[in-house]
XYZ file of C-alpha atoms in Angstrom:
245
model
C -108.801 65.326 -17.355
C -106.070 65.816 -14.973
C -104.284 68.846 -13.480
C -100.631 67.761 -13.108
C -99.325 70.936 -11.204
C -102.261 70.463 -8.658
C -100.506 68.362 -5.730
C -102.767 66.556 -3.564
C -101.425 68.354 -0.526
C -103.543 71.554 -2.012
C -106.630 69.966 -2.019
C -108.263 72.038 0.320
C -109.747 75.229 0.691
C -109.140 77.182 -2.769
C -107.243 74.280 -3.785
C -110.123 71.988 -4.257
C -112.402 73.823 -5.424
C -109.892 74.694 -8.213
C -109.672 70.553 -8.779
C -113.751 70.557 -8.675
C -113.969 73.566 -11.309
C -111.157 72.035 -13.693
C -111.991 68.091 -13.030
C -108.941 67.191 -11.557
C -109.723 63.440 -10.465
C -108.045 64.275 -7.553
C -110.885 66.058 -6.032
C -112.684 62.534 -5.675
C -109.635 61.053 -3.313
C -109.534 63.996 -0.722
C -110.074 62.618 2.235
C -113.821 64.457 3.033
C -116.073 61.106 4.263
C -117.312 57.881 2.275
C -116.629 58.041 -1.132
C -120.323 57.020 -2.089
C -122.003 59.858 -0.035
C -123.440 62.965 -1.198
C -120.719 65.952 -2.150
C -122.321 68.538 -0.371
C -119.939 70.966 -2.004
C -121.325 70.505 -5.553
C -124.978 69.561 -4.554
C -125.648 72.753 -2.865
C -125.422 74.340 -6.080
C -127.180 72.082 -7.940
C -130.179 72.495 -5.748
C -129.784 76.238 -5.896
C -130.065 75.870 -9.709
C -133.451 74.596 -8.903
C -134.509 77.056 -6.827
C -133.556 79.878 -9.039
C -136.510 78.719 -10.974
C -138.712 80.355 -8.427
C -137.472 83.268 -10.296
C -140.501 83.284 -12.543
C -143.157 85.252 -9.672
C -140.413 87.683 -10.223
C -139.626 88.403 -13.892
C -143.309 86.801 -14.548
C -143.824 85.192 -17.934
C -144.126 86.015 -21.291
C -144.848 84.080 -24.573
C -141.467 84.849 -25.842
C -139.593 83.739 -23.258
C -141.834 80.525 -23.039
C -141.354 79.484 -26.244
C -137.662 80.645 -25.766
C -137.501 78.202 -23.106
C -139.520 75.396 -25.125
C -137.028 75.441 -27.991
C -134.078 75.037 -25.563
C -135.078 72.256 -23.933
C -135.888 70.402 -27.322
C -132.156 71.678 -28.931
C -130.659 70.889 -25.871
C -132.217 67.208 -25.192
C -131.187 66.753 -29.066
C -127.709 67.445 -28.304
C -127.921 65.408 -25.344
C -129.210 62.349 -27.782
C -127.278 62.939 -30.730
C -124.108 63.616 -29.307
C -123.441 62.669 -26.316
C -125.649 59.323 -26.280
C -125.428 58.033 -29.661
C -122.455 59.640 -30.954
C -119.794 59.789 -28.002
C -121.175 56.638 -26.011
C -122.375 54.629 -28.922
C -120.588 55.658 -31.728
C -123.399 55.188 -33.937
C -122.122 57.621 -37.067
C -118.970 59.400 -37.592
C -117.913 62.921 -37.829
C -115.112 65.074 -39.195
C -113.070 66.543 -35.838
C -114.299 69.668 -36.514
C -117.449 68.698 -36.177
C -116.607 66.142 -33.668
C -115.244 69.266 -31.228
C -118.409 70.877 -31.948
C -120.814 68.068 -31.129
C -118.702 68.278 -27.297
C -119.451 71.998 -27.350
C -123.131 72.107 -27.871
C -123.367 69.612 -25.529
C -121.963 70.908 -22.560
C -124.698 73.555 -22.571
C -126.998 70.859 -21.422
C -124.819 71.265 -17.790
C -124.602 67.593 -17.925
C -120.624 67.214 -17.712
C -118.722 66.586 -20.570
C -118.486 64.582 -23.436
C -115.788 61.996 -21.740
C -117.836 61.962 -18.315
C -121.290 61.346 -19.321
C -119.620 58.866 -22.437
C -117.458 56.811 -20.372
C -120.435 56.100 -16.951
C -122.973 55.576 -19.736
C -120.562 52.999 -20.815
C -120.316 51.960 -17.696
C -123.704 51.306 -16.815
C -124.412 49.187 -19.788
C -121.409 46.841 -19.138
C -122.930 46.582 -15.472
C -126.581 46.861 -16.268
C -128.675 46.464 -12.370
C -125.554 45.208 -10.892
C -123.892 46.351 -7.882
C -121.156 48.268 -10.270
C -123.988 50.156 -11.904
C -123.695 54.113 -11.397
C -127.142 54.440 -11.153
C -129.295 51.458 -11.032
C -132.582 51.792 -9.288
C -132.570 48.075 -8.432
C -129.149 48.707 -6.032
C -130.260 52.186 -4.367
C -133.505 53.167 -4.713
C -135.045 55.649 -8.158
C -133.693 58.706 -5.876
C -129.954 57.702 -6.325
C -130.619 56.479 -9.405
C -132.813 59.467 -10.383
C -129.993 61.961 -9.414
C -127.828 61.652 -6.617
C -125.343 59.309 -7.860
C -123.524 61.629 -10.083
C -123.263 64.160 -6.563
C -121.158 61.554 -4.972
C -117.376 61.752 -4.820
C -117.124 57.765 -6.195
C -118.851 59.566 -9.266
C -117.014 62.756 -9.894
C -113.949 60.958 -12.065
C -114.766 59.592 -15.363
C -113.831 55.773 -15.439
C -111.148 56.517 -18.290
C -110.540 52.599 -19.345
C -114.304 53.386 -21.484
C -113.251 56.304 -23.178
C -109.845 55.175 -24.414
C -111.032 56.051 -27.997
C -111.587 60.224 -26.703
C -108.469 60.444 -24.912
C -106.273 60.681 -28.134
C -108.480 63.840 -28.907
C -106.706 66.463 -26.836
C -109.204 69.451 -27.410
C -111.740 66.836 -26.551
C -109.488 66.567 -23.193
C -109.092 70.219 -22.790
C -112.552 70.690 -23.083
C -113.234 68.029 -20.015
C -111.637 69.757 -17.735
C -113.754 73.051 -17.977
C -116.974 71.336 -19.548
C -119.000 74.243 -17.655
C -117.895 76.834 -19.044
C -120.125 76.431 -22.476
C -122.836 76.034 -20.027
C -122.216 79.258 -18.428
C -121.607 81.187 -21.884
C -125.184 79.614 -22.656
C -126.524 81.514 -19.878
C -125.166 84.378 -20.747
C -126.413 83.943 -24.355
C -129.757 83.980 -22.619
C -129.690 87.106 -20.729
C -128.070 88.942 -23.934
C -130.896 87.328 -26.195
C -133.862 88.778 -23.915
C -132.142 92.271 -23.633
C -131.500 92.386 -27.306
C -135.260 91.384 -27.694
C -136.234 94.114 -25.140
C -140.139 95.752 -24.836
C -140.629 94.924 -29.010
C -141.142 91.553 -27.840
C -142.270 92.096 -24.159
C -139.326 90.669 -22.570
C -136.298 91.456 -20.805
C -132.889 89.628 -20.092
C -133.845 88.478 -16.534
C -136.866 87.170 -18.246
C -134.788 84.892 -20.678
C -132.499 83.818 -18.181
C -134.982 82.377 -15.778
C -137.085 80.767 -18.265
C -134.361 80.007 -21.064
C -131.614 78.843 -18.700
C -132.754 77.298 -15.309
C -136.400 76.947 -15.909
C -135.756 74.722 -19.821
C -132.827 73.407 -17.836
C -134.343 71.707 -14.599
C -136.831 70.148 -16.832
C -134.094 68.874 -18.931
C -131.847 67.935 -16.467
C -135.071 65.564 -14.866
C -136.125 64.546 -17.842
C -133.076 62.886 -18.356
C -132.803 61.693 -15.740
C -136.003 59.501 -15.908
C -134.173 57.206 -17.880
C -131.924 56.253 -15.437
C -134.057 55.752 -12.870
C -138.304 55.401 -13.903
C -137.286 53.702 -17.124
C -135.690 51.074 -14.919
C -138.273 50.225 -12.884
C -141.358 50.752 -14.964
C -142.041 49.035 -18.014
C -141.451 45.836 -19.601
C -138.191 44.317 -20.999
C -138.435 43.201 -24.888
C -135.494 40.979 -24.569
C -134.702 37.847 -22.325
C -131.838 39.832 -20.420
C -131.015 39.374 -16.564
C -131.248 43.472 -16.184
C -134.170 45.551 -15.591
């Protein structure tokens, strides 16, 4: 999840936002402010993504790309469950490789980081439940950090590697980390061919699919998970005698 031929002297300009794109943990120790603050570099387009959702007054709505968008969000939340929760952080079943590699795939179109990443902080945060070394513990800095700034922070970007120690032997699982976007991105474009292919026989187009399909069903997914980092820890009650929330 490293770049070796990326010296830390580079890491600027082009240079680090080529260690942002391929998830060089370098990025994370450039000298750019506090390492817990906001990275304003990969927030603004985060919050773009959201606003791209405004998109719908524009390509207005149709029940095709509505239920389009629907299913996503269920698939993708599945993946997002299956995978990445239960099967990469919990280990709860096993797989053959093959199917191992494509469990990694299909989740990376969530646009939630990869496999490794969201594995080894989820890891994280139940060895450090509400503590201060929680990534994103409502009790330490508020339900917004918790909610969905702490993963926009520089202190975040790295995966803590000493909880995936079981992935790293997978190279193609490795591989895969360091451009996790790019499924997400091929999922987008799935969207926009989908709706085109569709066309006026189902009274839709491919801008249609791609606003609805991809950042519409993936805002609500992306906040929807989120929830259980942050109003899942401060709502509710706890069923065990535990000293987290």
């Amino acid at each position: 999840m490293s770049n070796a031929n990326l010296q830390p002297a580079t890491l600027r300009g082009s240079g680090r936002l080529w260690a942002w794109l391929s998830n060089d943990d370098r990025y994370s120790q450039a000298p750019t402010g506090r390492v817990d603050a906001v990275d304003w570099l990969r927030a603004v387009p985060f919050w773009l993504f959201h606003l791209a959702c405004l998109g719908v007054f524009w390509t207005g709505a149709s029940a095709a790309a509505v239920v389009f968008a629907l299913a996503a969000y269920w698939i993708r939340m599945f993946f997002v469950t299956a995978f990445y929760h239960r099967y990469f952080s919990h280990r709860a079943y096993t797989a053959s490789r093959p199917m191992q590699f494509l469990f990694a795939v299909l989740g990376c179109t969530a646009g939630q980081r990869g496999p490794l990443w969201w594995a080894a902080h989820h890891r994280l945060h139940h060895g450090q439940a509400d503590t201060p070394g929680d990534p994103h513990s409502p009790a330490q800095k508020g339900i917004l950090h918790a909610h969905t700034l702490w993963f926009l922070t520089r202190s975040s970007f790295s995966a803590p590697r000493r909880y995936v120690k079981d992935w790293l032997r997978y190279p193609e699982l490795v591989m895969l980390e360091r451009f996790d976007w790019l499924p997400f991105v091929l999922y987008g474009v799935l969207c926009y061919g989908l709706g085109e292919w569709l066309g006026a026989s189902w009274g839709t187009d491919g801008e249609q699919f791609l606003v609805w399909g991809f950042f519409v069903s993936t805002t609500v997914l992306y906040h929807a998970t989120y929830t259980i980092n942050s109003l899942a820890h401060r709502y509710g009650t706890r069923r065990f005698d535990t000293a987290d929330d």
